[in-house]
Amino acid sequence: MPDSPRQSASSPASWITHATDNHVARITLDRPEALNAITPDQRERIIELLGAASADPGVRAVVVTGTGRGFCAGADLRGAAPAGERIAGDVARTLRVGAQRLIGAVLDCEKPVIAAVNGTAAGLGAHLAFACDLVLAAESARFIEVFVRRGLVPDGGGAYLLPRLIGPQRAKELMFFGDALGAADAERLGLVNRVVPDAELDKTAREWADRLAAGPTRALALTKQLVNASLDTDRGTAFAAEAAAQEINMATQDAREGVAGFVERRTPGFRGR
C-alpha cells in the first residue's frame, strides 16, 4: 500500500516516498531542490523500507529512483551536526552505522533491486546505484566519484563495489580524477545495464520490475546471494554454496511449478513461494 501522502515540500517525512503496486515496491528520493542528497533520516527510512521489502512476501521486486534532475547527490553534508572535538573512531563508527549500512541493505535485500537513475548520481548516490542488482540510466544521467574533489577517501562501499564491477584500473581512474561519467560511458564500462531516453526510464523500470516480480522470488534471492558472494570466495566454497542454495530452492513451490511447467510444456506460473 502507498505511504501517507506528502506532508509538505519541506517535511523530512515527505523526502522519501514509497508505494507498492503489482508486487513491486517503489522507493523514491523526493527532495529535488537538493538533488536528493540523503539526510540521516532519509538513509534510515530507505534501510527500513528495504528490510520491509525483504520480509514481505507481497513484495517481489524493488525500484529505487529519484525526482527532478538528480538521482542522488550523495550524503547531505550541509545537514550534518556542527563539528566539535573529534575523538578517534568517531568517523569510522559514523560510516559503519550510516553509509555502509545503507549499501549493505541494498546488497542484502532478498528481492531484486533496480536502480532507475534519472539524473546525477554522485558519491554515496553513485554507490547506492552501483549496489543495486540492475541499473537503468536515463540518457541525462551521470555518475561522479566526487570524494577526491573534497579531499576525501571514497566511502559508502565504493572501493568494494567499483573494482568488482569494472576492475581496479578503471575504478582508480574514476576515483583518482573524480570526473563526471556520462550514461553512455557508464554503460560501456559495465556500470549500467541499459541507457534509455529520459522519457522512457520510468516505463522501462516498471517493465523490468514487473518481469522480476513475476519470477521465482526465492530462486532470484538465492541467485543474488550467490553472485554477490562469488568474488569473495574460492571455487570450493562457491560450489558448496551453490549446491546448498539449490537444495533450499528445490523445496519451494516455485521450483516445483517450474519443473512441472517444463514437463507439461507450458509456461510456469510463479507465485513467489
Short mmCIF file of C-alpha atoms in Angstrom, two decimals:
data_model
loop_
_atom_site.label_atom_id
_atom_site.label_comp_id
_atom_site.label_asym_id
_atom_site.label_seq_id
_atom_site.Cartn_x
_atom_site.Cartn_y
_atom_site.Cartn_z
CA MET A 1 0.00 0.00 0.00
CA PRO A 2 1.22 3.55 -0.61
CA ASP A 3 2.65 5.52 2.26
CA SER A 4 0.83 8.58 3.57
CA PRO A 5 0.57 11.48 1.12
CA ARG A 6 3.33 14.06 1.14
CA GLN A 7 3.00 16.32 4.14
CA SER A 8 4.82 19.37 2.78
CA ALA A 9 7.66 20.22 0.45
CA SER A 10 9.98 20.80 3.41
CA SER A 11 8.93 17.95 5.69
CA PRO A 12 11.59 15.24 6.17
CA ALA A 13 8.79 12.66 6.26
CA SER A 14 7.98 13.53 2.64
CA TRP A 15 11.52 13.28 1.29
CA ILE A 16 11.22 9.52 0.70
CA THR A 17 8.01 8.32 -0.92
CA HIS A 18 7.03 4.69 -1.09
CA ALA A 19 4.33 2.67 -2.77
CA THR A 20 3.81 -1.00 -3.63
CA ASP A 21 1.93 -1.97 -6.77
CA ASN A 22 1.74 -5.29 -8.60
CA HIS A 23 4.25 -6.77 -6.10
CA VAL A 24 6.80 -4.03 -6.86
CA ALA A 25 7.95 -1.70 -4.08
CA ARG A 26 8.98 1.71 -5.39
CA ILE A 27 11.29 3.85 -3.23
CA THR A 28 11.62 7.42 -4.50
CA LEU A 29 14.04 10.03 -3.21
CA ASP A 30 11.91 13.15 -3.37
CA ARG A 31 13.90 16.28 -2.49
CA PRO A 32 14.68 17.57 -5.97
CA GLU A 33 15.77 21.01 -4.76
CA ALA A 34 18.76 19.30 -3.08
CA LEU A 35 19.35 16.82 -5.94
CA ASN A 36 18.06 14.20 -3.48
CA ALA A 37 21.08 14.37 -1.21
CA ILE A 38 20.47 11.89 1.60
CA THR A 39 19.96 13.05 5.17
CA PRO A 40 20.42 10.61 8.09
CA ASP A 41 16.62 10.36 8.45
CA GLN A 42 16.24 9.54 4.76
CA ARG A 43 19.00 6.95 4.99
CA GLU A 44 17.27 5.23 7.89
CA ARG A 45 13.96 5.27 6.03
CA ILE A 46 15.48 3.64 2.95
CA ILE A 47 17.12 0.96 5.12
CA GLU A 48 13.78 0.36 6.84
CA LEU A 49 11.93 0.04 3.52
CA LEU A 50 14.49 -2.38 2.07
CA GLY A 51 14.27 -4.53 5.20
CA ALA A 52 10.48 -4.50 4.98
CA ALA A 53 10.64 -5.48 1.30
CA SER A 54 12.83 -8.45 2.20
CA ALA A 55 10.36 -9.67 4.80
CA ASP A 56 7.13 -9.03 2.88
CA PRO A 57 6.03 -11.94 0.66
CA GLY A 58 3.81 -9.48 -1.19
CA VAL A 59 6.89 -7.64 -2.47
CA ARG A 60 8.82 -9.41 -5.20
CA ALA A 61 10.94 -6.61 -6.68
CA VAL A 62 12.12 -3.13 -5.70
CA VAL A 63 12.81 0.02 -7.73
CA VAL A 64 14.90 2.88 -6.34
CA THR A 65 14.73 6.20 -8.17
CA GLY A 66 14.69 9.95 -7.67
CA THR A 67 12.75 13.02 -8.74
CA GLY A 68 13.98 16.05 -10.63
CA ARG A 69 17.46 16.43 -12.12
CA GLY A 70 19.21 14.21 -9.60
CA PHE A 71 19.08 10.57 -8.64
CA CYS A 72 21.09 11.29 -5.51
CA ALA A 73 23.85 13.83 -4.92
CA GLY A 74 25.29 11.79 -2.05
CA ALA A 75 25.18 12.34 1.69
CA ASP A 76 23.73 15.68 2.76
CA LEU A 77 26.80 17.22 4.39
CA ARG A 78 25.02 20.53 4.89
CA GLY A 79 22.66 18.87 7.32
CA ALA A 80 25.43 17.35 9.41
CA ALA A 81 25.89 18.36 13.03
CA PRO A 82 28.49 21.10 13.67
CA ALA A 83 31.96 19.66 14.05
CA GLY A 84 33.15 19.52 17.64
CA GLU A 85 36.10 17.78 19.18
CA ARG A 86 36.75 14.67 17.12
CA ILE A 87 37.52 11.52 19.05
CA ALA A 88 39.43 8.65 17.45
CA GLY A 89 36.97 6.18 15.98
CA ASP A 90 34.11 8.64 15.51
CA VAL A 91 34.38 8.81 11.71
CA ALA A 92 34.72 5.06 11.27
CA ARG A 93 31.76 4.46 13.56
CA THR A 94 29.64 7.00 11.68
CA LEU A 95 30.40 5.25 8.39
CA ARG A 96 29.68 1.79 9.78
CA VAL A 97 26.27 2.73 11.14
CA GLY A 98 25.45 5.11 8.28
CA ALA A 99 26.56 4.89 4.65
CA GLN A 100 27.85 1.32 4.90
CA ARG A 101 24.56 0.13 6.43
CA LEU A 102 22.68 1.72 3.54
CA ILE A 103 24.77 -0.03 0.90
CA GLY A 104 24.61 -3.28 2.86
CA ALA A 105 20.81 -3.02 2.98
CA VAL A 106 20.69 -2.92 -0.83
CA LEU A 107 23.15 -5.79 -1.24
CA ASP A 108 21.37 -7.88 1.40
CA CYS A 109 17.80 -7.20 0.27
CA GLU A 110 16.22 -10.55 -0.54
CA LYS A 111 14.35 -9.12 -3.50
CA PRO A 112 15.96 -7.91 -6.75
CA VAL A 113 16.59 -4.16 -6.64
CA ILE A 114 16.60 -1.97 -9.76
CA ALA A 115 18.16 1.49 -9.77
CA ALA A 116 16.38 3.82 -12.19
CA VAL A 117 18.95 6.62 -12.38
CA ASN A 118 17.15 9.72 -13.56
CA GLY A 119 19.99 12.25 -13.24
CA THR A 120 23.18 12.95 -11.32
CA ALA A 121 24.39 10.15 -9.04
CA ALA A 122 27.36 11.42 -7.04
CA GLY A 123 29.37 9.99 -4.16
CA LEU A 124 27.15 7.86 -1.96
CA GLY A 125 24.39 8.34 -4.54
CA ALA A 126 26.52 6.64 -7.21
CA HIS A 127 27.31 3.81 -4.82
CA LEU A 128 23.62 3.42 -3.99
CA ALA A 129 23.01 2.82 -7.70
CA PHE A 130 26.00 0.50 -8.16
CA ALA A 131 24.90 -1.65 -5.21
CA CYS A 132 21.60 -2.41 -6.95
CA ASP A 133 21.21 -5.64 -8.90
CA LEU A 134 20.31 -3.92 -12.16
CA VAL A 135 20.99 -0.32 -13.19
CA LEU A 136 18.90 1.56 -15.74
CA ALA A 137 20.09 5.05 -16.61
CA ALA A 138 18.40 7.91 -18.40
CA GLU A 139 20.47 9.48 -21.16
CA SER A 140 20.91 12.56 -18.97
CA ALA A 141 22.26 10.56 -16.04
CA ARG A 142 25.86 10.95 -14.94
CA PHE A 143 27.96 9.33 -12.26
CA ILE A 144 30.61 11.14 -10.22
CA GLU A 145 33.13 9.76 -7.73
CA VAL A 146 33.13 13.13 -6.05
CA PHE A 147 35.18 12.25 -2.95
CA VAL A 148 38.57 13.29 -4.35
CA ARG A 149 37.19 16.76 -5.08
CA ARG A 150 36.59 17.14 -1.32
CA GLY A 151 39.91 15.63 -0.31
CA LEU A 152 38.17 12.51 0.97
CA VAL A 153 38.60 8.76 0.64
CA PRO A 154 35.70 7.06 -1.21
CA ASP A 155 33.26 5.62 1.30
CA GLY A 156 29.85 4.01 1.22
CA GLY A 157 31.35 0.85 -0.24
CA GLY A 158 32.86 2.48 -3.33
CA ALA A 159 36.26 0.81 -3.15
CA TYR A 160 34.47 -2.52 -2.67
CA LEU A 161 31.87 -2.14 -5.42
CA LEU A 162 33.72 -0.50 -8.31
CA PRO A 163 36.67 -2.90 -8.70
CA ARG A 164 34.21 -5.79 -8.75
CA LEU A 165 32.16 -4.11 -11.47
CA ILE A 166 34.86 -2.66 -13.75
CA GLY A 167 38.26 -3.79 -12.44
CA PRO A 168 40.84 -1.95 -10.33
CA GLN A 169 42.41 0.26 -13.01
CA ARG A 170 39.11 1.72 -14.19
CA ALA A 171 37.94 2.10 -10.61
CA LYS A 172 41.10 4.03 -9.72
CA GLU A 173 40.71 6.28 -12.74
CA LEU A 174 37.21 7.27 -11.67
CA MET A 175 38.20 7.71 -8.03
CA PHE A 176 41.53 9.49 -8.60
CA PHE A 177 40.15 12.12 -11.00
CA GLY A 178 36.53 12.47 -9.93
CA ASP A 179 35.40 13.29 -13.46
CA ALA A 180 31.71 13.06 -14.35
CA LEU A 181 30.91 9.89 -16.30
CA GLY A 182 28.03 10.11 -18.75
CA ALA A 183 25.40 7.40 -19.03
CA ALA A 184 26.72 6.02 -22.34
CA ASP A 185 30.26 5.72 -20.97
CA ALA A 186 28.94 4.12 -17.78
CA GLU A 187 27.16 1.53 -19.91
CA ARG A 188 30.31 0.92 -21.95
CA LEU A 189 32.33 0.29 -18.76
CA GLY A 190 29.72 -2.07 -17.35
CA LEU A 191 28.38 0.11 -14.55
CA VAL A 192 24.97 0.38 -16.22
CA ASN A 193 22.85 -2.38 -17.75
CA ARG A 194 21.00 -0.15 -20.18
CA VAL A 195 20.66 3.51 -21.15
CA VAL A 196 17.24 4.73 -22.26
CA PRO A 197 15.79 8.10 -23.29
CA ASP A 198 14.77 10.14 -20.26
CA ALA A 199 11.09 9.86 -21.15
CA GLU A 200 11.30 6.05 -21.20
CA LEU A 201 13.14 5.49 -17.90
CA ASP A 202 10.07 5.02 -15.72
CA LYS A 203 8.33 2.81 -18.28
CA THR A 204 11.40 0.59 -18.72
CA ALA A 205 11.96 0.32 -14.96
CA ARG A 206 8.35 -0.74 -14.50
CA GLU A 207 8.63 -3.35 -17.27
CA TRP A 208 11.80 -4.83 -15.77
CA ALA A 209 10.38 -4.81 -12.27
CA ASP A 210 7.16 -6.46 -13.42
CA ARG A 211 9.17 -9.23 -15.09
CA LEU A 212 11.17 -9.80 -11.91
CA ALA A 213 8.02 -9.72 -9.78
CA ALA A 214 6.53 -12.46 -11.95
CA GLY A 215 9.61 -14.65 -11.49
CA PRO A 216 10.58 -17.29 -8.90
CA THR A 217 11.27 -14.92 -6.00
CA ARG A 218 13.24 -17.27 -3.75
CA ALA A 219 15.36 -18.52 -6.65
CA LEU A 220 16.19 -14.92 -7.53
CA ALA A 221 17.10 -14.16 -3.91
CA LEU A 222 19.42 -17.16 -3.72
CA THR A 223 20.94 -16.30 -7.11
CA LYS A 224 21.64 -12.75 -5.92
CA GLN A 225 23.26 -14.13 -2.78
CA LEU A 226 25.48 -16.50 -4.74
CA VAL A 227 26.62 -13.87 -7.25
CA ASN A 228 27.31 -11.22 -4.58
CA ALA A 229 29.43 -13.68 -2.60
CA SER A 230 31.22 -15.23 -5.57
CA LEU A 231 34.12 -12.77 -5.85
CA ASP A 232 34.98 -13.14 -2.18
CA THR A 233 35.19 -16.94 -2.11
CA ASP A 234 37.27 -19.75 -3.56
CA ARG A 235 35.85 -22.27 -6.01
CA GLY A 236 35.19 -24.96 -3.41
CA THR A 237 33.28 -22.58 -1.17
CA ALA A 238 31.34 -21.17 -4.12
CA PHE A 239 30.38 -24.65 -5.35
CA ALA A 240 29.28 -25.70 -1.86
CA ALA A 241 27.16 -22.57 -1.54
CA GLU A 242 25.62 -23.23 -4.95
CA ALA A 243 24.68 -26.78 -4.00
CA ALA A 244 23.21 -25.65 -0.68
CA ALA A 245 21.21 -22.91 -2.41
CA GLN A 246 19.77 -25.35 -4.92
CA GLU A 247 18.90 -27.75 -2.10
CA ILE A 248 16.98 -24.98 -0.34
CA ASN A 249 15.37 -23.79 -3.55
CA MET A 250 14.09 -27.21 -4.58
CA ALA A 251 11.81 -27.17 -1.55
CA THR A 252 9.93 -24.10 -2.82
CA GLN A 253 6.57 -24.16 -4.58
CA ASP A 254 8.01 -22.15 -7.46
CA ALA A 255 10.71 -24.73 -8.15
CA ARG A 256 8.11 -27.50 -8.26
CA GLU A 257 5.95 -25.35 -10.54
CA GLY A 258 8.90 -24.58 -12.80
CA VAL A 259 9.76 -28.25 -13.24
CA ALA A 260 6.11 -29.14 -13.77
CA GLY A 261 5.78 -26.44 -16.41
CA PHE A 262 8.81 -27.84 -18.24
CA VAL A 263 7.49 -31.41 -18.13
CA GLU A 264 4.00 -30.34 -19.20
CA ARG A 265 5.35 -27.97 -21.88
CA ARG A 266 3.61 -24.88 -20.51
CA THR A 267 4.68 -21.54 -19.11
CA PRO A 268 5.03 -21.83 -15.33
CA GLY A 269 3.06 -19.53 -13.07
CA PHE A 270 5.36 -18.47 -10.25
CA ARG A 271 3.81 -17.19 -7.02
CA GLY A 272 6.86 -16.15 -5.07
CA ARG A 273 6.57 -19.08 -2.67
#
